[in-house]
mmCIF file with all atom_site columns, C-alpha atoms in Angstrom:
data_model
loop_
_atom_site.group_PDB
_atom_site.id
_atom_site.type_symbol
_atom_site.label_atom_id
_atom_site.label_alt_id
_atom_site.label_comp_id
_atom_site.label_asym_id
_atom_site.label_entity_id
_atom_site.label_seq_id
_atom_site.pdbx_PDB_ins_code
_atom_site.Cartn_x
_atom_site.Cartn_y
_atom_site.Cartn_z
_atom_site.occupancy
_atom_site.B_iso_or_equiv
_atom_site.pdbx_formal_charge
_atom_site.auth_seq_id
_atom_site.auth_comp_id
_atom_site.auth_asym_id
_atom_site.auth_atom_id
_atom_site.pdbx_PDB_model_num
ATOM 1  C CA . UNK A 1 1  ? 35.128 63.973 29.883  1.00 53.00 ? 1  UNK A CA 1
ATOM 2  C CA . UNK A 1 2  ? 36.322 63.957 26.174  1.00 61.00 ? 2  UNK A CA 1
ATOM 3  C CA . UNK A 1 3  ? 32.605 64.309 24.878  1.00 61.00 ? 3  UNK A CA 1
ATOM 4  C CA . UNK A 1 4  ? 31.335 67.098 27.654  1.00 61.00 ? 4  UNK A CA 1
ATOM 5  C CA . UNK A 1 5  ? 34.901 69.171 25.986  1.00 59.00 ? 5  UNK A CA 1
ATOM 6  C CA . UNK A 1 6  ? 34.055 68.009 22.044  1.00 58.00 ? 6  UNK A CA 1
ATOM 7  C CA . UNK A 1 7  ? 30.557 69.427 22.813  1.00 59.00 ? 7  UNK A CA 1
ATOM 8  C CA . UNK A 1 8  ? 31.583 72.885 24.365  1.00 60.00 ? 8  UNK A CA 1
ATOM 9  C CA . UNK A 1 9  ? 34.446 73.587 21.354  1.00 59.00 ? 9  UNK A CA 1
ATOM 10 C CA . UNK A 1 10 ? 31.419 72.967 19.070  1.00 62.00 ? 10 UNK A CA 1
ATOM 11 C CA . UNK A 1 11 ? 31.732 75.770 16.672  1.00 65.00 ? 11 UNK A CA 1
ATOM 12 C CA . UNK A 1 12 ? 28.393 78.164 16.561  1.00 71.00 ? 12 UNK A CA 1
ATOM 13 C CA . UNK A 1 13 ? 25.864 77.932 13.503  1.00 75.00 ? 13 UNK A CA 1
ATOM 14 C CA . UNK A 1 14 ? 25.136 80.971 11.865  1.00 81.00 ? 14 UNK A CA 1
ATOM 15 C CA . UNK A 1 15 ? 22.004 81.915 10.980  1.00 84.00 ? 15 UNK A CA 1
ATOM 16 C CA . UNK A 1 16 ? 21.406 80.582 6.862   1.00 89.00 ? 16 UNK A CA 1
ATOM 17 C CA . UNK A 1 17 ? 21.402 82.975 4.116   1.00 92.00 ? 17 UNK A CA 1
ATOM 18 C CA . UNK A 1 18 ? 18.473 84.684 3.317   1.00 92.00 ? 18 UNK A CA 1
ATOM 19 C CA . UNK A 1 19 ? 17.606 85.626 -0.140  1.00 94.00 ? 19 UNK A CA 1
ATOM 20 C CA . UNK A 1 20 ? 18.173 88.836 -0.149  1.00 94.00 ? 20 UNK A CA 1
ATOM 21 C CA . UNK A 1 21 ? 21.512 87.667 2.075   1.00 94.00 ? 21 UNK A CA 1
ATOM 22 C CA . UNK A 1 22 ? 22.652 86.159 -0.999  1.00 94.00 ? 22 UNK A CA 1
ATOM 23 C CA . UNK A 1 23 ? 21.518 89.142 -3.861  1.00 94.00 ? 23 UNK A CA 1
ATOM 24 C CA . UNK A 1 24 ? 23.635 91.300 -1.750  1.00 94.00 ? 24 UNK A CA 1
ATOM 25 C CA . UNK A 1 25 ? 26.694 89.030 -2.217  1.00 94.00 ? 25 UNK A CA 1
ATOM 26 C CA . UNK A 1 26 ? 26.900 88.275 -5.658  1.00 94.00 ? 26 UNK A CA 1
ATOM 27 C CA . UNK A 1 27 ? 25.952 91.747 -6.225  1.00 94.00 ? 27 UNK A CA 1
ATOM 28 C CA . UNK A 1 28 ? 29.328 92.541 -4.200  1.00 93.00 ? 28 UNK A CA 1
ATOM 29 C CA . UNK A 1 29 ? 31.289 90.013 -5.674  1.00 92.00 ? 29 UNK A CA 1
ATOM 30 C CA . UNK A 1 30 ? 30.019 89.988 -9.220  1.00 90.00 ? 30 UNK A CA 1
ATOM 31 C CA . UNK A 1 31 ? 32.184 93.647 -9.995  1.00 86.00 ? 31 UNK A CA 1
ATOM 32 C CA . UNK A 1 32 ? 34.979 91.891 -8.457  1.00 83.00 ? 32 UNK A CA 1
ATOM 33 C CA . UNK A 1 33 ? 34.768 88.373 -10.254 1.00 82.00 ? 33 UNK A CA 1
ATOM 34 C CA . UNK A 1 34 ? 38.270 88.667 -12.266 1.00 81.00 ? 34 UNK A CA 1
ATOM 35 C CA . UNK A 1 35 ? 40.273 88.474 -8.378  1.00 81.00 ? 35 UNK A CA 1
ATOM 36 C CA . UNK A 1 36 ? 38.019 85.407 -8.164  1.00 80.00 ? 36 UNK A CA 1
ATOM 37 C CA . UNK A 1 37 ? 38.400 83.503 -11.751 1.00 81.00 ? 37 UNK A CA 1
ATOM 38 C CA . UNK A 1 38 ? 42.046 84.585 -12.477 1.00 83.00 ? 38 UNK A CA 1
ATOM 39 C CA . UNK A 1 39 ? 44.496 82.066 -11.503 1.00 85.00 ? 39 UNK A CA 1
ATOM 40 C CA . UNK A 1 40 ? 47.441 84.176 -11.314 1.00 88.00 ? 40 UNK A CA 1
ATOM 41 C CA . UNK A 1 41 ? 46.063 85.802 -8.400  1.00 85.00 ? 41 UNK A CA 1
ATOM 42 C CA . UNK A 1 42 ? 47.655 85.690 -4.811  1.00 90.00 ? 42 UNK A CA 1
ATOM 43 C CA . UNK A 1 43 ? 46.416 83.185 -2.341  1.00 88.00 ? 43 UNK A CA 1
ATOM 44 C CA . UNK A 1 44 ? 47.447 86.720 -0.292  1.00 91.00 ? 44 UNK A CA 1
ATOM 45 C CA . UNK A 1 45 ? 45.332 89.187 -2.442  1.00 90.00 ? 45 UNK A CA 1
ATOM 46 C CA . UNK A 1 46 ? 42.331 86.717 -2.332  1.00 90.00 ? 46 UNK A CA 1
ATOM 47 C CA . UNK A 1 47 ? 42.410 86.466 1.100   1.00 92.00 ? 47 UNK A CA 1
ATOM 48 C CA . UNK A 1 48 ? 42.034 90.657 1.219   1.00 92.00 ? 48 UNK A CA 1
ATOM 49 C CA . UNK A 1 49 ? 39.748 90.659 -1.437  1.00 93.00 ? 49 UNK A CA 1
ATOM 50 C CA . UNK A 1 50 ? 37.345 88.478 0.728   1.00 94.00 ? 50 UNK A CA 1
ATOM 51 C CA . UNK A 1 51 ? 37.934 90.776 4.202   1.00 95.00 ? 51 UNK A CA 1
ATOM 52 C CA . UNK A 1 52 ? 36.730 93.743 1.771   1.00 93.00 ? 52 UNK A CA 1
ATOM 53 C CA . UNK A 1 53 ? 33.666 92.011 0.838   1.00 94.00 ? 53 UNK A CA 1
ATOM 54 C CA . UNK A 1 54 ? 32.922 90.699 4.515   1.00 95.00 ? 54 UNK A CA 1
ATOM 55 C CA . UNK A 1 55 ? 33.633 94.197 5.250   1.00 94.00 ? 55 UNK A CA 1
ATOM 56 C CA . UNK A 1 56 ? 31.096 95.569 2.479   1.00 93.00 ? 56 UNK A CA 1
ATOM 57 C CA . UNK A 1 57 ? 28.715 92.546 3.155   1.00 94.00 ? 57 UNK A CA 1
ATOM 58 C CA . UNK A 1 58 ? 28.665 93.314 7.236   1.00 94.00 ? 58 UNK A CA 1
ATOM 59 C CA . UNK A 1 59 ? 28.098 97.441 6.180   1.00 93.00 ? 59 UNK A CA 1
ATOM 60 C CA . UNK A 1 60 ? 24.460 96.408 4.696   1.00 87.00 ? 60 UNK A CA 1
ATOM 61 C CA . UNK A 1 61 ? 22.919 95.942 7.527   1.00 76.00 ? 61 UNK A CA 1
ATOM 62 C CA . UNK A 1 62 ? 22.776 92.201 7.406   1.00 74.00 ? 62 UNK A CA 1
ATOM 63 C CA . UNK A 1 63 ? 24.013 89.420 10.137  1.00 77.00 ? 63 UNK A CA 1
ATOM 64 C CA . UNK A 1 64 ? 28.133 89.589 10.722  1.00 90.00 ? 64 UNK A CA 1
ATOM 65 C CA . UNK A 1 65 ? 29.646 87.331 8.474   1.00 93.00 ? 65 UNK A CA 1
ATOM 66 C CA . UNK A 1 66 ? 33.238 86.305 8.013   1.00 94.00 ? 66 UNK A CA 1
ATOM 67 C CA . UNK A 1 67 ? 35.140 86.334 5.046   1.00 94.00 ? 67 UNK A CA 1
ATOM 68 C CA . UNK A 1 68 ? 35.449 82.549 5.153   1.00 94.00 ? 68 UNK A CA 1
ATOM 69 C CA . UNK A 1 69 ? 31.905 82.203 5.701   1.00 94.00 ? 69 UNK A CA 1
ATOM 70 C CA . UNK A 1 70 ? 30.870 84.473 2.753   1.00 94.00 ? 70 UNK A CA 1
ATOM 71 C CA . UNK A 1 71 ? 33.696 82.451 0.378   1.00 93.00 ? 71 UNK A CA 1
ATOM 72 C CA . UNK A 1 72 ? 31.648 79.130 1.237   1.00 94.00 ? 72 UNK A CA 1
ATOM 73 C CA . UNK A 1 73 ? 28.689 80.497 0.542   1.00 94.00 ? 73 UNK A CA 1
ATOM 74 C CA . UNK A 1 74 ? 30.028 81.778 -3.048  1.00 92.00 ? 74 UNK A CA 1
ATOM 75 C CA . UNK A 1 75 ? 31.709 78.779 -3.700  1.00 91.00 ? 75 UNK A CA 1
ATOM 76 C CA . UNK A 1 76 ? 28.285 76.870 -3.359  1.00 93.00 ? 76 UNK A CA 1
ATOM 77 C CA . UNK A 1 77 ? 26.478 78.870 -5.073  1.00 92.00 ? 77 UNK A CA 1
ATOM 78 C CA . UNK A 1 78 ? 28.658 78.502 -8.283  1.00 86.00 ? 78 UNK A CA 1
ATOM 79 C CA . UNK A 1 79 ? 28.498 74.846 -7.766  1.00 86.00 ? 79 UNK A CA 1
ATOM 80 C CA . UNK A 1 80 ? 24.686 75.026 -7.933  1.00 83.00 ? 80 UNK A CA 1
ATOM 81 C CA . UNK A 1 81 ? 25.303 76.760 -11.649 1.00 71.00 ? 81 UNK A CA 1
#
């Protein structure tokens, strides 16, 4: 049945950020912010930029989180600015 398969290829939730989730984050990405603001950068070199943070992000201690997960994240909290 197409619903029973929709249901089970329903992607997981994560847990949400915490606070201190989220201080850890921008405290990564804020020494990195040029490879985020400057256009001239690689769709390529983004991409690794964001593995490194995942990477740093994971280190701490904190939930696993993808890169793409941790790139949402950022990008809605600088629409919240």
């Amino acid at each position: 049945n197409k619903i029973s398969l929709m249901m089970s290829q329903k992607r997981q939730r994560s847990r949400n950020f915490s606070e201190r989730d989220t201080n850890m984050l921008l405290d990564i990405v804020r020494e990195h912010m040029d490879v985020i603001e400057n256009k001239s950068v690689s769709n390529k070199h983004r991409a690794e930029f964001w593995e490194k943070v995942s990477l740093c992000f994971n280190a701490q201690d904190s939930g696993p989180r993808t890169a793409e997960q941790l790139k949402i994240h950022m990008t809605a909290l600088r629409e919240k600015r």
